[in-house]
Coordinates of C-alpha atoms in Angstrom, one line a residue:
M1 CA 223.2 50.3 0.1
S2 CA 220.9 49.6 -2.7
H3 CA 223.2 49.9 -5.7
F4 CA 223.4 47.2 -8.5
V5 CA 226.7 45.7 -9.1
D6 CA 227.2 44.0 -12.8
S7 CA 229.6 41.5 -11.7
I8 CA 232.4 41.1 -9.2
G9 CA 235.4 39.2 -8.7
I10 CA 235.6 37.3 -5.4
E11 CA 238.9 35.4 -4.4
I12 CA 238.5 32.1 -2.2
S13 CA 241.6 30.4 -1.0
P14 CA 241.6 26.5 -1.4
D15 CA 241.8 26.1 2.4
T16 CA 238.5 28.2 2.7
L17 CA 237.0 25.8 0.0
N18 CA 237.9 22.6 2.1
Q19 CA 236.5 24.3 5.1
G20 CA 233.1 23.9 3.6
E21 CA 230.0 26.0 3.0
G22 CA 230.1 27.9 6.2
A23 CA 233.5 29.4 5.5
I24 CA 232.6 30.2 2.0
L25 CA 229.8 32.1 3.1
R26 CA 231.9 34.2 5.7
E27 CA 234.5 34.9 3.1
I28 CA 231.8 36.0 0.7
A29 CA 230.2 38.2 3.4
L30 CA 233.6 39.7 4.3
Q31 CA 234.5 40.6 0.9
L32 CA 230.9 42.1 0.0
Y33 CA 231.0 44.1 3.1
A34 CA 234.7 45.3 2.6
R35 CA 233.6 46.5 -0.7
Q36 CA 230.7 48.3 0.8
I37 CA 228.4 46.2 -1.3
F38 CA 226.5 44.7 1.7
T39 CA 225.7 46.3 5.0
F40 CA 227.0 45.0 8.1
G41 CA 223.6 43.4 8.9
Q42 CA 223.4 41.8 5.4
A43 CA 226.7 40.5 5.5
R44 CA 226.3 39.1 9.0
R45 CA 223.3 37.4 8.1
L46 CA 224.8 35.8 5.0
A47 CA 227.8 34.7 7.2
N48 CA 225.0 33.2 9.6
L49 CA 226.8 35.0 12.6
S50 CA 225.7 37.1 15.4
V51 CA 226.5 40.8 15.5
W52 CA 229.4 40.1 17.9
E53 CA 230.7 37.2 16.0
F54 CA 230.6 39.1 12.6
Q55 CA 232.3 42.2 14.4
Q56 CA 235.3 39.6 15.6
L57 CA 235.6 38.3 12.1
L58 CA 235.9 41.8 10.6
G59 CA 238.8 42.4 13.1
Q60 CA 240.5 39.1 12.7
H61 CA 240.6 40.0 8.9
H62 CA 241.5 43.4 9.5
V63 CA 238.4 44.8 7.7
E64 CA 237.2 48.2 9.0
R65 CA 233.7 48.5 10.1
H66 CA 231.9 51.3 8.0
Y67 CA 228.9 52.6 9.9
N68 CA 226.0 54.6 8.4
E69 CA 222.3 55.2 9.1
T70 CA 221.1 52.1 7.5
D71 CA 223.5 50.2 9.7
L72 CA 222.1 52.2 12.6
A73 CA 218.5 51.4 11.7
E74 CA 219.5 47.8 11.1
D75 CA 221.0 47.5 14.7
I76 CA 218.1 49.3 16.3
D77 CA 215.6 46.6 14.8
T78 CA 218.1 43.9 15.9
I79 CA 218.1 45.2 19.5
A80 CA 214.1 45.8 19.3
A81 CA 213.5 42.3 18.1
S82 CA 215.4 40.7 20.9
Y83 CA 213.0 42.4 23.6

């Protein structure tokens, strides 16, 4: 997903702001992923979460997982790097 975006609006609740940098990064990652601006791998790295943690976060926020060839390649690279 390498398209350029001029500008986007991201909504961050006061509760999220009060929770600190980690919560803000997770919220930004969720929104960028949901808008298909970031791949799963890009979003989970921004959120500083494992594959499984980010998948769980998507489920908690009712964000559907979109999966394409780029995501598959990133998953293969992640698995290969762990061996």
